[in-house]
Coordinates of C-alpha atoms in Angstrom, one line a residue:
X1 CA 175.3 -12.8 3.3
X2 CA 173.3 -12.5 6.6
X3 CA 174.1 -8.8 6.7
X4 CA 173.3 -8.0 3.1
X5 CA 169.7 -6.9 2.5
X6 CA 167.9 -7.6 -0.8
X7 CA 167.7 -4.5 -3.0
X8 CA 164.0 -5.1 -3.7
X9 CA 162.3 -6.7 -0.7
X10 CA 164.8 -5.9 2.0
X11 CA 165.1 -9.6 3.2
X12 CA 168.4 -10.9 4.6
X13 CA 169.8 -14.4 4.4
X14 CA 170.6 -14.3 0.7
X15 CA 172.5 -17.2 -0.9
X16 CA 175.9 -16.7 -2.5
X17 CA 175.8 -18.6 -5.8
X18 CA 178.8 -17.4 -7.9
X19 CA 182.0 -15.4 -7.3
X20 CA 183.9 -13.9 -10.2
X21 CA 186.7 -12.5 -8.0
X22 CA 187.8 -8.9 -7.5
X23 CA 187.6 -7.1 -10.8
X24 CA 188.0 -3.5 -12.0
X25 CA 185.0 -1.5 -13.2
X26 CA 184.1 -2.9 -16.5
X27 CA 183.7 0.4 -18.4
X28 CA 186.6 2.2 -16.7
X29 CA 188.7 2.2 -19.9
X30 CA 192.2 3.5 -19.2
X31 CA 194.2 6.2 -20.9
X32 CA 197.9 5.6 -21.6
X33 CA 198.8 7.9 -18.7
X34 CA 196.7 5.7 -16.3
X35 CA 198.4 2.4 -17.1
X36 CA 201.0 2.7 -14.4
X37 CA 198.6 3.6 -11.6
X38 CA 196.8 1.1 -9.4
X39 CA 193.2 0.2 -10.5
X40 CA 190.4 -0.1 -8.0
X41 CA 189.0 -3.6 -7.8
X42 CA 185.8 -4.7 -6.2
X43 CA 184.3 -8.1 -5.3
X44 CA 182.0 -9.4 -8.0
X45 CA 179.7 -11.8 -6.2
X46 CA 176.3 -13.0 -7.3
X47 CA 173.6 -13.8 -4.8
X48 CA 170.0 -15.1 -4.8
X49 CA 167.1 -13.8 -2.6
X50 CA 164.9 -16.7 -1.6
X51 CA 162.2 -14.3 -0.5
X52 CA 161.5 -12.5 -3.8
X53 CA 163.7 -14.4 -6.2
X54 CA 165.8 -11.4 -7.2
X55 CA 169.3 -12.3 -8.3
X56 CA 171.8 -9.5 -7.6
X57 CA 175.4 -8.7 -6.9
X58 CA 176.4 -7.7 -3.4
X59 CA 178.8 -4.7 -4.1
X60 CA 177.4 -1.2 -4.7
X61 CA 179.8 1.1 -6.5
X62 CA 178.6 4.8 -6.2
X63 CA 176.6 5.6 -9.3
X64 CA 178.5 8.8 -9.9
X65 CA 181.7 6.7 -10.3
X66 CA 180.0 4.6 -12.9
X67 CA 177.8 6.9 -15.0
X68 CA 178.7 10.5 -14.6
X69 CA 181.1 10.2 -17.6
X70 CA 180.3 7.2 -19.8
X71 CA 181.7 5.8 -23.1
X72 CA 178.8 3.7 -24.2
X73 CA 176.9 5.3 -27.1
X74 CA 173.8 3.3 -28.2
X75 CA 173.8 4.9 -31.7
X76 CA 177.0 3.0 -32.6
X77 CA 175.0 -0.2 -32.9
X78 CA 172.9 -0.5 -35.9
X79 CA 171.0 -3.4 -34.2
X80 CA 170.1 -1.1 -31.4
X81 CA 168.8 1.6 -33.8
X82 CA 166.7 -0.8 -35.7
X83 CA 165.3 -2.2 -32.4
X84 CA 164.4 1.2 -31.1
X85 CA 162.8 2.4 -34.4
X86 CA 160.6 -0.6 -34.6
X87 CA 159.4 -0.3 -31.0
X88 CA 158.7 3.4 -31.4
X89 CA 156.6 2.9 -34.6
X90 CA 154.7 0.2 -32.8
X91 CA 153.9 2.3 -29.7
X92 CA 152.9 5.3 -31.7
X93 CA 150.2 3.2 -33.4
X94 CA 149.1 1.2 -30.4
X95 CA 148.9 4.1 -28.0
X96 CA 147.6 6.7 -30.5
X97 CA 150.5 9.1 -29.7
X98 CA 150.5 12.6 -31.2
X99 CA 151.5 16.2 -30.7
X100 CA 149.7 16.4 -27.3
X101 CA 151.5 13.3 -26.0
X102 CA 154.8 13.2 -24.0
X103 CA 157.3 10.4 -24.1
X104 CA 160.1 10.3 -21.5
X105 CA 163.1 8.0 -21.5
X106 CA 165.1 7.4 -18.4
X107 CA 168.7 6.8 -19.2
X108 CA 168.1 8.1 -22.6
X109 CA 171.8 7.9 -23.7
X110 CA 172.5 9.9 -26.9
X111 CA 168.8 10.1 -28.0
X112 CA 169.1 6.9 -30.1
X113 CA 165.4 6.0 -29.3
X114 CA 163.7 9.4 -28.6
X115 CA 164.9 10.7 -32.0
X116 CA 162.3 8.5 -33.7
X117 CA 159.4 9.9 -31.7
X118 CA 160.7 13.4 -32.3
X119 CA 160.8 12.8 -36.1
X120 CA 157.1 11.8 -35.8
X121 CA 156.2 15.1 -34.2
X122 CA 155.8 13.7 -30.7
X123 CA 157.2 15.8 -27.7
X124 CA 160.0 14.0 -25.9
X125 CA 162.2 14.4 -22.8
X126 CA 165.4 12.5 -22.1
X127 CA 166.9 12.0 -18.6
X128 CA 170.6 11.0 -18.8
X129 CA 173.1 11.3 -16.0
X130 CA 176.3 11.1 -18.1
X131 CA 177.1 14.7 -19.0
X132 CA 179.2 13.8 -22.1
X133 CA 176.4 11.7 -23.6
X134 CA 173.6 14.2 -22.6
X135 CA 175.5 16.9 -24.5
X136 CA 175.6 14.8 -27.6
X137 CA 171.8 14.1 -27.4
X138 CA 171.1 17.9 -27.2
X139 CA 173.8 19.1 -29.7
X140 CA 173.5 16.5 -32.4
X141 CA 169.9 15.3 -32.2
X142 CA 168.1 18.3 -30.5
X143 CA 166.7 16.0 -27.8
X144 CA 165.6 18.0 -24.6
X145 CA 167.6 16.2 -21.9
X146 CA 167.9 16.6 -18.2
X147 CA 171.4 15.7 -17.0
X148 CA 170.7 13.9 -13.7
X149 CA 170.0 10.5 -12.1
X150 CA 166.3 9.6 -12.1
X151 CA 164.8 9.2 -8.7
X152 CA 161.4 9.4 -6.9
X153 CA 162.2 13.1 -6.4
X154 CA 162.7 13.6 -10.1
X155 CA 159.4 12.0 -10.9
X156 CA 157.5 14.0 -8.4
X157 CA 159.1 17.3 -9.6
X158 CA 158.2 16.6 -13.2
X159 CA 154.6 15.7 -12.1
X160 CA 154.4 19.0 -10.2
X161 CA 155.6 20.8 -13.3
X162 CA 152.8 19.1 -15.4
X163 CA 155.2 16.9 -17.3
X164 CA 153.6 13.5 -16.9
X165 CA 154.1 10.9 -19.6
X166 CA 152.0 8.8 -21.9
X167 CA 155.0 6.5 -22.3
X168 CA 158.0 6.1 -20.1
X169 CA 160.9 4.1 -21.5
X170 CA 163.4 2.5 -19.2
X171 CA 165.7 0.3 -21.3
X172 CA 168.7 -1.4 -19.8
X173 CA 168.6 0.9 -16.8
X174 CA 166.7 -0.9 -14.0
X175 CA 169.5 -3.4 -13.6
X176 CA 171.8 -0.4 -12.9
X177 CA 169.8 1.0 -10.0
X178 CA 170.9 0.5 -6.4
X179 CA 167.7 1.8 -4.8
X180 CA 165.0 0.0 -6.8
X181 CA 162.1 1.1 -4.7
X182 CA 163.0 4.8 -5.0
X183 CA 163.4 4.5 -8.8
X184 CA 160.1 2.6 -9.3
X185 CA 158.3 5.2 -7.1
X186 CA 159.6 7.8 -9.5
X187 CA 158.1 5.9 -12.5
X188 CA 154.7 5.8 -10.8
X189 CA 154.9 9.5 -10.1
X190 CA 155.7 10.6 -13.6
X191 CA 153.2 8.3 -15.3
X192 CA 149.8 9.6 -16.5
X193 CA 146.8 7.7 -15.4
X194 CA 146.4 5.9 -18.7
X195 CA 150.1 5.8 -19.5
X196 CA 152.5 2.9 -19.7
X197 CA 156.1 2.2 -18.7
X198 CA 158.1 0.1 -21.1
X199 CA 161.0 -1.7 -19.4
X200 CA 163.6 -3.7 -21.1
X201 CA 166.2 -5.6 -19.1
X202 CA 168.4 -8.7 -19.7
X203 CA 166.4 -11.7 -18.8
X204 CA 167.6 -13.8 -15.9
X205 CA 166.6 -17.1 -17.6
X206 CA 168.6 -16.3 -20.7
X207 CA 171.6 -15.4 -18.5
X208 CA 171.4 -18.8 -16.7
X209 CA 170.5 -21.1 -19.6
X210 CA 173.0 -19.5 -22.0
X211 CA 175.7 -19.2 -19.5
X212 CA 176.0 -15.5 -20.1
X213 CA 178.2 -14.9 -17.1
X214 CA 180.0 -12.0 -18.8
X215 CA 176.9 -9.8 -18.4
X216 CA 177.6 -9.8 -14.7
X217 CA 179.6 -6.6 -13.8
X218 CA 179.4 -3.8 -11.3
X219 CA 177.0 -1.7 -13.3
X220 CA 174.5 -4.5 -13.4
X221 CA 173.4 -4.7 -9.8
X222 CA 170.3 -6.9 -10.5
X223 CA 169.3 -9.7 -12.9
X224 CA 165.5 -9.9 -13.3
X225 CA 163.0 -12.6 -13.8
X226 CA 159.3 -11.7 -14.4
X227 CA 158.6 -13.1 -11.0
X228 CA 160.8 -10.6 -9.3
X229 CA 159.6 -7.7 -11.5
X230 CA 155.9 -8.3 -10.7
X231 CA 156.6 -8.2 -7.0
X232 CA 158.7 -5.1 -7.3
X233 CA 156.2 -3.1 -9.4
X234 CA 153.1 -4.1 -7.3
X235 CA 154.9 -2.8 -4.2
X236 CA 154.6 0.7 -5.8
X237 CA 151.1 0.6 -7.2
X238 CA 152.1 -0.7 -10.7
X239 CA 151.0 -3.8 -12.6
X240 CA 152.9 -5.7 -15.2
X241 CA 150.2 -5.9 -17.9
X242 CA 152.2 -7.5 -20.7
X243 CA 155.5 -9.3 -21.3
X244 CA 157.5 -10.6 -24.2
X245 CA 161.0 -11.9 -24.8
X246 CA 163.2 -10.0 -27.2
X247 CA 166.5 -11.1 -28.6
X248 CA 168.4 -7.9 -27.9
X249 CA 171.5 -8.1 -25.6
X250 CA 171.5 -11.9 -25.7
X251 CA 167.9 -12.2 -24.5
X252 CA 165.8 -9.6 -22.7
X253 CA 162.4 -9.1 -21.2
X254 CA 160.2 -6.3 -22.4
X255 CA 157.5 -5.6 -19.8
X256 CA 154.7 -3.1 -20.2
X257 CA 153.6 -1.7 -16.9
X258 CA 150.5 0.4 -16.0
X259 CA 148.9 1.8 -12.9
X260 CA 147.6 -1.0 -10.6
X261 CA 144.1 0.4 -10.4
X262 CA 143.6 0.4 -14.2
X263 CA 146.0 -2.1 -15.8
X264 CA 144.9 -5.6 -16.6
X265 CA 147.4 -8.4 -17.1
X266 CA 147.4 -10.3 -20.4
X267 CA 147.5 -14.1 -20.4
X268 CA 151.2 -13.9 -21.4
X269 CA 152.1 -12.7 -17.9
X270 CA 150.5 -15.7 -16.1
X271 CA 152.0 -18.1 -18.7
X272 CA 155.5 -16.8 -18.1
X273 CA 155.1 -16.8 -14.3
X274 CA 154.1 -20.4 -14.5
X275 CA 157.0 -21.3 -16.8
X276 CA 159.5 -19.6 -14.4
X277 CA 158.1 -21.5 -11.4
X278 CA 158.5 -24.8 -13.3
X279 CA 162.0 -23.8 -14.5
X280 CA 163.2 -23.2 -10.9
X281 CA 163.2 -19.5 -10.5
X282 CA 162.8 -19.9 -6.8
X283 CA 165.4 -22.6 -6.2
X284 CA 169.0 -21.9 -5.2
X285 CA 170.0 -25.2 -7.0
X286 CA 169.2 -23.5 -10.4
X287 CA 171.9 -20.9 -9.8
X288 CA 174.5 -23.2 -8.3
X289 CA 174.3 -25.4 -11.3
X290 CA 174.9 -22.3 -13.4
X291 CA 178.0 -21.5 -11.4
X292 CA 179.4 -25.0 -12.3
X293 CA 178.8 -24.4 -16.0
X294 CA 180.5 -21.0 -15.8
X295 CA 183.7 -22.7 -14.4
X296 CA 183.6 -25.2 -17.2
X297 CA 183.1 -22.5 -19.9
X298 CA 186.1 -20.6 -18.6
X299 CA 188.3 -23.7 -18.7
X300 CA 187.1 -24.4 -22.3
X301 CA 187.9 -20.9 -23.5
X302 CA 191.4 -20.9 -21.9
X303 CA 192.1 -24.3 -23.6
X304 CA 191.0 -23.2 -27.0
X305 CA 193.0 -19.9 -26.9
X306 CA 196.0 -21.7 -25.6
X307 CA 195.9 -24.2 -28.4
X308 CA 195.8 -21.4 -31.0
X309 CA 198.7 -19.6 -29.4
X310 CA 200.7 -22.9 -29.2
X311 CA 200.5 -23.0 -33.1
X312 CA 202.1 -19.6 -33.3
X313 CA 198.9 -17.9 -34.5
X314 CA 197.7 -14.4 -33.5
X315 CA 194.5 -13.5 -31.7
X316 CA 192.8 -10.1 -31.5
X317 CA 189.5 -9.3 -29.9
X318 CA 186.4 -7.4 -31.1
X319 CA 184.4 -5.2 -28.7
X320 CA 185.7 -3.1 -25.9
X321 CA 182.4 -3.7 -24.0
X322 CA 181.7 -4.2 -20.3
X323 CA 181.0 -7.9 -20.9
X324 CA 184.4 -8.2 -22.5
X325 CA 186.0 -6.8 -19.5
X326 CA 184.3 -9.3 -17.2
X327 CA 185.2 -12.2 -19.4
X328 CA 188.9 -11.2 -19.8
X329 CA 189.5 -10.4 -16.1
X330 CA 187.6 -13.5 -14.8
X331 CA 189.5 -15.8 -17.2
X332 CA 192.8 -14.0 -16.8
X333 CA 193.2 -13.4 -20.5
X334 CA 195.5 -10.5 -21.4
X335 CA 198.5 -9.4 -23.4
X336 CA 200.0 -12.9 -23.2
X337 CA 197.1 -14.2 -25.3
X338 CA 195.6 -11.3 -27.2
X339 CA 197.4 -8.7 -29.3
X340 CA 194.8 -5.9 -29.3
X341 CA 191.0 -5.1 -29.2
X342 CA 189.0 -3.2 -31.8
X343 CA 185.8 -1.3 -31.4
X344 CA 183.7 1.0 -33.7
X345 CA 183.2 3.6 -31.0
X346 CA 185.8 6.3 -31.5
X347 CA 185.5 7.4 -27.9
X348 CA 187.0 4.1 -26.9
X349 CA 189.8 4.0 -29.5
X350 CA 193.2 4.8 -28.1
X351 CA 192.3 3.6 -24.6
X352 CA 193.0 0.3 -22.8
X353 CA 190.8 -2.4 -21.4
X354 CA 190.6 -2.3 -17.6
X355 CA 192.6 -4.9 -15.7
X356 CA 194.2 -6.6 -18.7
X357 CA 195.5 -3.3 -20.4
X358 CA 194.9 -4.4 -24.0
X359 CA 195.0 -1.5 -26.4
X360 CA 191.8 -0.5 -28.2
X361 CA 192.0 0.3 -31.9
X362 CA 189.6 1.0 -34.8
X363 CA 188.2 -2.1 -36.6
X364 CA 190.3 -1.3 -39.7
X365 CA 193.3 -2.7 -37.8
X366 CA 192.0 -6.2 -38.4
X367 CA 192.5 -5.9 -42.2
X368 CA 195.8 -4.1 -41.7
X369 CA 197.4 -6.8 -39.5
X370 CA 195.2 -9.9 -40.3
X371 CA 195.4 -11.8 -37.0
X372 CA 194.3 -15.4 -37.7
X373 CA 191.6 -15.2 -35.1
X374 CA 189.4 -12.7 -33.4
X375 CA 187.7 -13.3 -30.0
X376 CA 184.2 -11.8 -30.3
X377 CA 183.6 -10.2 -26.9
X378 CA 180.4 -8.5 -28.1
X379 CA 178.8 -11.8 -29.0
X380 CA 175.4 -10.3 -28.5
X381 CA 175.8 -8.4 -31.7
X382 CA 177.4 -11.3 -33.6
X383 CA 175.2 -11.1 -36.7
X384 CA 175.9 -7.4 -37.2
X385 CA 179.6 -7.7 -36.6
X386 CA 180.2 -10.8 -38.7
X387 CA 178.5 -9.0 -41.6
X388 CA 180.6 -5.9 -41.1
X389 CA 183.7 -7.9 -41.1
X390 CA 183.0 -9.9 -44.3
X391 CA 186.2 -8.7 -45.9
X392 CA 188.3 -9.9 -43.0
X393 CA 186.6 -13.3 -43.0
X394 CA 186.9 -13.6 -46.8
X395 CA 190.6 -13.3 -46.4
X396 CA 190.7 -16.2 -44.0
X397 CA 190.1 -14.5 -40.6
X398 CA 188.1 -16.6 -38.1
X399 CA 186.0 -15.4 -35.2
X400 CA 185.7 -17.2 -31.9
X401 CA 182.4 -16.8 -30.2
X402 CA 182.8 -17.6 -26.4
X403 CA 179.2 -17.7 -25.2
X404 CA 177.2 -19.8 -24.6
X405 CA 179.9 -22.2 -25.7
X406 CA 183.2 -21.7 -27.4
X407 CA 182.8 -22.0 -31.2
X408 CA 184.3 -20.7 -34.4
X409 CA 182.4 -18.5 -36.9

């Protein structure tokens, strides 16, 4: 830890708080032909920076290995679409956006969010490094999309071309960035004087309090508190002017950021900063206690699944998501316990979960085979999935939700 420098402030002497072992890349779903080949595994260790409070993993996998070809499409989640549409409508009204405005989204995925601005007649620009997803955004939704990683150089180039934004969206991307200071400098460069950056990121406090250890994987390099975000943005001439907690992804922060010289922080910012200080955001003991609870949750899940298998009952899983890969590999749950995984995303069907090699099928397989239980790996979309699987549940199928505690639904 003495040699590892904090991704935000550059300090050394970070504290190791949790190790999840050596795991494969969580979204590196395998084809049948790859099953016999060795998988690359990397340490998955969580550390805390006492200097700026940023919580982060210590391994950096090259971004091109993680994101150049990607299988997560935001539009396959109805929850995500509703979330995006509501936010867009709100920002159009609050910011008075119109045909002369420009909205940019960094890590724009398949255009799931920008489509709602475009439908309202507001010019948009997506920036998405995954070539396969960028092609979908352009071909299926007509979203102008730059296929590249966003950096300071990107922001400066767009500014030189006259493409500065009234609103920049950065949803579920900041945690994926290895060079935080370069990225945030790019946001400053591309933002108009009166514009705002809207950032959403999984909230560290929710991760700790709800024992959401499975949201830790190699794509998620950082886990943010408001305390850490305020320090990061101020370093680059930006001010967090508002903050709110939103339920998406098991609990996220939404921060609105403006230029330091003109933005004024709302009382909500100071209130949350005070709450975080009282909660223990700057104390390593907070994170070590979390590690103890993670170990207990792992033991509980293994016990519950083992009891089900001892009765001769079958278990499948729902959601070939990254968090599912972390959970299965950390707990050592594979083909000896689960029969298969189902997922709505057709790009994932026919592949296999990394590390544990569980086959991925379409959700219809649940009704075809009627396993007695389904382990819900994508518990963050529990309401949506349980509603979609009403027929399976009506026939007696039971879901097992593993986080924040193991329970049946």
